[in-house]
Coordinates of C-alpha atoms in Angstrom, one line a residue:
M1 CA 104.9 75.8 102.7
K2 CA 106.8 78.6 104.4
L3 CA 105.9 82.2 104.8
L4 CA 107.9 85.2 105.9
A5 CA 105.5 87.9 107.7
L6 CA 106.0 91.4 108.4
D7 CA 104.0 94.1 110.1
S8 CA 105.2 97.7 110.7
S9 CA 101.7 99.3 110.3
G10 CA 102.0 100.9 113.8
L11 CA 104.4 101.5 116.6
V12 CA 104.8 97.6 116.8
A13 CA 107.4 96.0 114.7
S14 CA 107.0 92.2 114.1
I15 CA 108.5 89.5 111.9
A16 CA 107.3 85.9 111.9
I17 CA 108.2 82.7 110.0
L18 CA 105.6 80.1 109.6
E19 CA 106.0 76.7 108.3
D20 CA 103.1 74.4 107.3
H21 CA 101.0 74.5 110.4
E22 CA 103.5 75.7 112.8
M23 CA 104.8 79.2 113.7
V24 CA 108.6 78.7 113.8
A25 CA 109.5 82.0 115.0
E26 CA 108.1 85.4 116.0
Y27 CA 110.0 88.6 116.9
T28 CA 107.9 91.6 118.2
V29 CA 108.8 94.9 119.6
N30 CA 106.4 97.5 120.8
Y31 CA 108.9 100.3 121.3
K32 CA 109.4 103.8 119.8
K33 CA 112.1 103.0 117.2
T34 CA 112.0 103.7 113.6
H35 CA 111.1 100.6 111.7
S36 CA 113.7 101.2 109.3
Q37 CA 116.1 100.5 112.2
T38 CA 114.4 97.4 113.3
L39 CA 112.8 95.2 110.8
L40 CA 116.0 93.9 108.9
P41 CA 117.9 93.5 112.0
M42 CA 115.1 91.5 113.5
L43 CA 114.8 89.3 110.5
N44 CA 118.6 88.9 110.6
E45 CA 118.3 87.7 114.3
I46 CA 115.5 85.2 113.5
S47 CA 117.3 83.9 110.5
K48 CA 120.4 83.0 112.4
M49 CA 118.4 81.6 115.4
I50 CA 116.5 79.2 113.2
E51 CA 119.1 78.7 110.6
L52 CA 116.6 80.1 107.8
D53 CA 117.8 80.2 104.3
L54 CA 115.5 83.0 102.9
N55 CA 115.5 81.3 99.3
S56 CA 113.3 78.6 101.0
I57 CA 110.4 80.7 101.8
D58 CA 107.4 80.5 99.2
A59 CA 106.1 84.1 99.9
I60 CA 106.1 87.2 101.9
A61 CA 103.0 88.3 103.7
V62 CA 103.0 91.9 104.7
A63 CA 100.6 94.3 106.4
A64 CA 99.5 96.3 103.6
G65 CA 97.4 99.0 105.3
P66 CA 95.8 101.0 106.7
G67 CA 98.2 102.4 109.4
S68 CA 101.1 104.9 109.9
F69 CA 102.1 106.2 106.6
T70 CA 105.7 105.9 107.3
G71 CA 105.5 102.4 109.0
L72 CA 103.6 101.2 105.9
R73 CA 106.1 102.5 103.4
I74 CA 108.9 100.9 105.3
G75 CA 107.1 97.6 105.6
S76 CA 106.0 97.5 102.2
A77 CA 109.5 98.6 100.8
T78 CA 111.1 95.9 102.9
A79 CA 108.6 93.2 101.6
K80 CA 108.9 94.5 98.0
G81 CA 112.8 94.6 98.1
L82 CA 113.0 91.0 99.6
G83 CA 110.5 89.7 97.1
L84 CA 112.5 91.2 94.1
A85 CA 115.7 89.9 95.4
L86 CA 114.3 86.5 96.2
N87 CA 111.9 86.4 93.3
K88 CA 109.0 85.5 95.6
P89 CA 105.4 86.8 95.6
I90 CA 103.8 89.2 98.1
I91 CA 100.5 88.5 100.1
S92 CA 99.1 92.0 100.8
V93 CA 97.2 91.4 104.1
P94 CA 94.6 94.1 105.3
T95 CA 96.0 95.4 108.6
V96 CA 92.6 95.6 110.5
D97 CA 91.7 92.1 109.4
A98 CA 94.8 90.7 110.5
L99 CA 94.4 92.5 114.1
A100 CA 91.0 90.8 114.2
Y101 CA 92.7 87.4 113.6
N102 CA 94.5 87.9 116.9
L103 CA 91.3 87.0 118.9
F104 CA 90.5 83.7 117.1
G105 CA 87.2 82.0 118.1
V106 CA 86.0 84.6 120.6
D107 CA 82.1 84.8 120.7
K108 CA 82.0 88.4 120.6
L109 CA 81.9 91.2 117.9
I110 CA 85.5 92.1 117.3
C111 CA 86.5 95.7 116.8
P112 CA 90.2 96.6 116.1
I113 CA 90.7 100.3 116.4
M114 CA 93.9 102.1 115.1
D115 CA 94.3 105.8 116.1
A116 CA 94.0 107.6 112.8
R117 CA 94.3 111.2 114.5
R118 CA 91.6 114.0 114.1
D119 CA 89.1 111.8 116.2
Q120 CA 89.3 109.1 113.5
V121 CA 90.0 105.4 113.7
Y122 CA 91.1 102.8 111.2
T123 CA 88.6 100.1 112.0
G124 CA 86.2 97.2 110.9
L125 CA 84.0 94.8 112.6
Y126 CA 84.3 91.1 112.6
Q127 CA 82.9 87.9 114.0
W128 CA 83.8 84.2 114.1
E129 CA 81.3 81.7 112.5
D130 CA 82.3 78.0 112.2
Q131 CA 86.0 79.0 112.7
E132 CA 85.8 81.6 109.8
L133 CA 86.3 85.3 110.5
K134 CA 83.2 87.2 109.0
T135 CA 83.6 90.8 107.9
I136 CA 80.5 92.7 109.4
L137 CA 82.1 96.2 108.4
H138 CA 85.0 96.4 106.0
Q139 CA 88.2 98.1 107.2
R140 CA 87.9 102.0 106.6
A141 CA 88.9 105.4 108.3
I142 CA 85.8 106.8 110.3
S143 CA 85.2 108.8 113.3
I144 CA 84.9 107.1 116.5
D145 CA 81.3 108.4 116.8
E146 CA 80.3 106.9 113.7
L147 CA 81.7 103.6 114.8
I148 CA 80.0 103.8 118.0
E149 CA 76.8 104.3 116.1
E150 CA 77.4 101.2 114.0
I151 CA 78.2 99.0 117.1
N152 CA 75.0 100.2 118.9
L153 CA 72.9 99.3 116.0
L154 CA 74.2 95.8 116.0
K155 CA 73.1 95.4 119.7
T156 CA 75.7 92.7 120.7
D157 CA 78.7 92.3 123.1
V158 CA 81.9 93.8 121.6
I159 CA 85.8 93.3 122.5
F160 CA 88.3 96.1 121.3
L161 CA 91.8 96.0 120.6
G162 CA 94.5 98.0 118.9
D163 CA 96.5 101.2 119.7
G164 CA 93.2 103.3 119.5
V165 CA 92.0 101.8 122.7
P166 CA 94.0 103.9 125.1
V167 CA 93.1 107.0 123.2
F168 CA 89.3 106.2 122.9
K169 CA 88.7 103.9 125.8
K170 CA 86.6 106.6 127.9
V171 CA 84.3 107.5 125.2
I172 CA 83.9 103.8 124.4
E173 CA 82.8 102.9 128.0
E174 CA 80.5 106.0 128.1
K175 CA 78.8 105.7 124.7
V176 CA 78.6 101.9 123.6
C177 CA 75.2 100.6 124.9
T178 CA 76.2 97.0 124.9
H179 CA 78.7 94.9 127.2
V180 CA 82.5 96.0 126.3
T181 CA 85.8 94.3 126.9
F182 CA 89.2 95.0 125.9
A183 CA 91.7 92.4 124.6
P184 CA 94.7 91.6 126.9
A185 CA 98.2 92.7 126.4
H186 CA 99.5 89.7 124.6
V187 CA 96.8 90.0 121.6
N188 CA 95.9 93.7 121.6
R189 CA 98.7 94.9 118.9
Q190 CA 99.6 93.9 115.8
R191 CA 101.6 90.5 115.4
A192 CA 103.3 89.1 112.4
G193 CA 102.0 85.6 113.3
S194 CA 98.7 86.9 112.6
I195 CA 99.7 88.5 109.2
G196 CA 101.2 85.1 108.4
T197 CA 98.3 82.9 109.5
L198 CA 95.9 85.1 107.5
G199 CA 98.3 85.3 104.7
K200 CA 98.6 81.7 104.3
K201 CA 94.9 81.5 103.8
M202 CA 95.1 84.1 101.1
F203 CA 97.8 82.5 99.5
L204 CA 95.8 79.1 99.2
D205 CA 93.1 81.2 97.8
G206 CA 95.3 82.6 95.1
K207 CA 95.4 86.2 96.5
I208 CA 99.1 87.1 95.7
E209 CA 100.7 89.6 93.6
K210 CA 104.2 90.2 92.1
A211 CA 106.7 91.9 94.1
E212 CA 106.9 94.8 91.6
D213 CA 103.2 95.4 91.7
H214 CA 103.0 95.6 95.5
A215 CA 102.0 99.0 97.1
P216 CA 100.3 99.8 100.5
D217 CA 96.8 100.7 101.0
Y218 CA 96.7 103.8 102.8
L219 CA 92.8 104.1 102.8
R220 CA 93.3 108.1 103.0
V221 CA 95.7 110.7 101.9
S222 CA 98.5 111.6 104.3
Q223 CA 98.4 114.7 106.5
A224 CA 101.0 116.5 104.4
E225 CA 98.8 116.0 101.3
R226 CA 95.5 117.1 103.2
E227 CA 97.4 120.4 104.4
K228 CA 98.5 120.9 100.8
A229 CA 95.3 120.6 99.3
E230 CA 94.0 123.0 102.1
R231 CA 96.6 125.6 101.1
E232 CA 95.7 125.4 97.6
A233 CA 92.2 125.9 98.2
K234 CA 92.7 129.0 100.0
K235 CA 94.7 130.5 97.0

């Protein structure tokens, strides 16, 4: 089984190829470039490096949201275009779930946080049990204060990761009542390897879709849509 995995849900652009139980290649860049400039050139580099025939892949796993509206659109359009061209199915992997998957087997509550602006985060809560990632709180957009209340009710040690950590680290340290740690640099951002690993599990569970049916899951309306609604409400 061979999967192509893509993640452009945040600042990170990441592509991976997984075959059976191995990750053959992963190309990840955490730099301020438009993903439309990076994803396909990165895929081209990987393909040349490992002599990949794209027709040989079985499916395309993509970070389907939440995340940056622009980043999600670019990632989904790339996956959809490749899926249509190659006649391959799409695996829509929840972004926050895949972030949690970075921390395989840790014995703490896992809390990915992505900065959603306006003091909100895209987040979820997860725990490993018998090598299975269990969802305690499904991915959603909530305020950082609501999230901290949820964590304090659970009364367990927690590890945070994601691009929301630098934004909210101080308030987390001040308000979370249990022992807090933060994931190290090599696992604290989106990685296509995790998208592919979780995507493989979803594929085997039959959680796939036709390329033409794929669409990102934004979880909430965009800033432009919110501002438009506010202007119309004032009329």
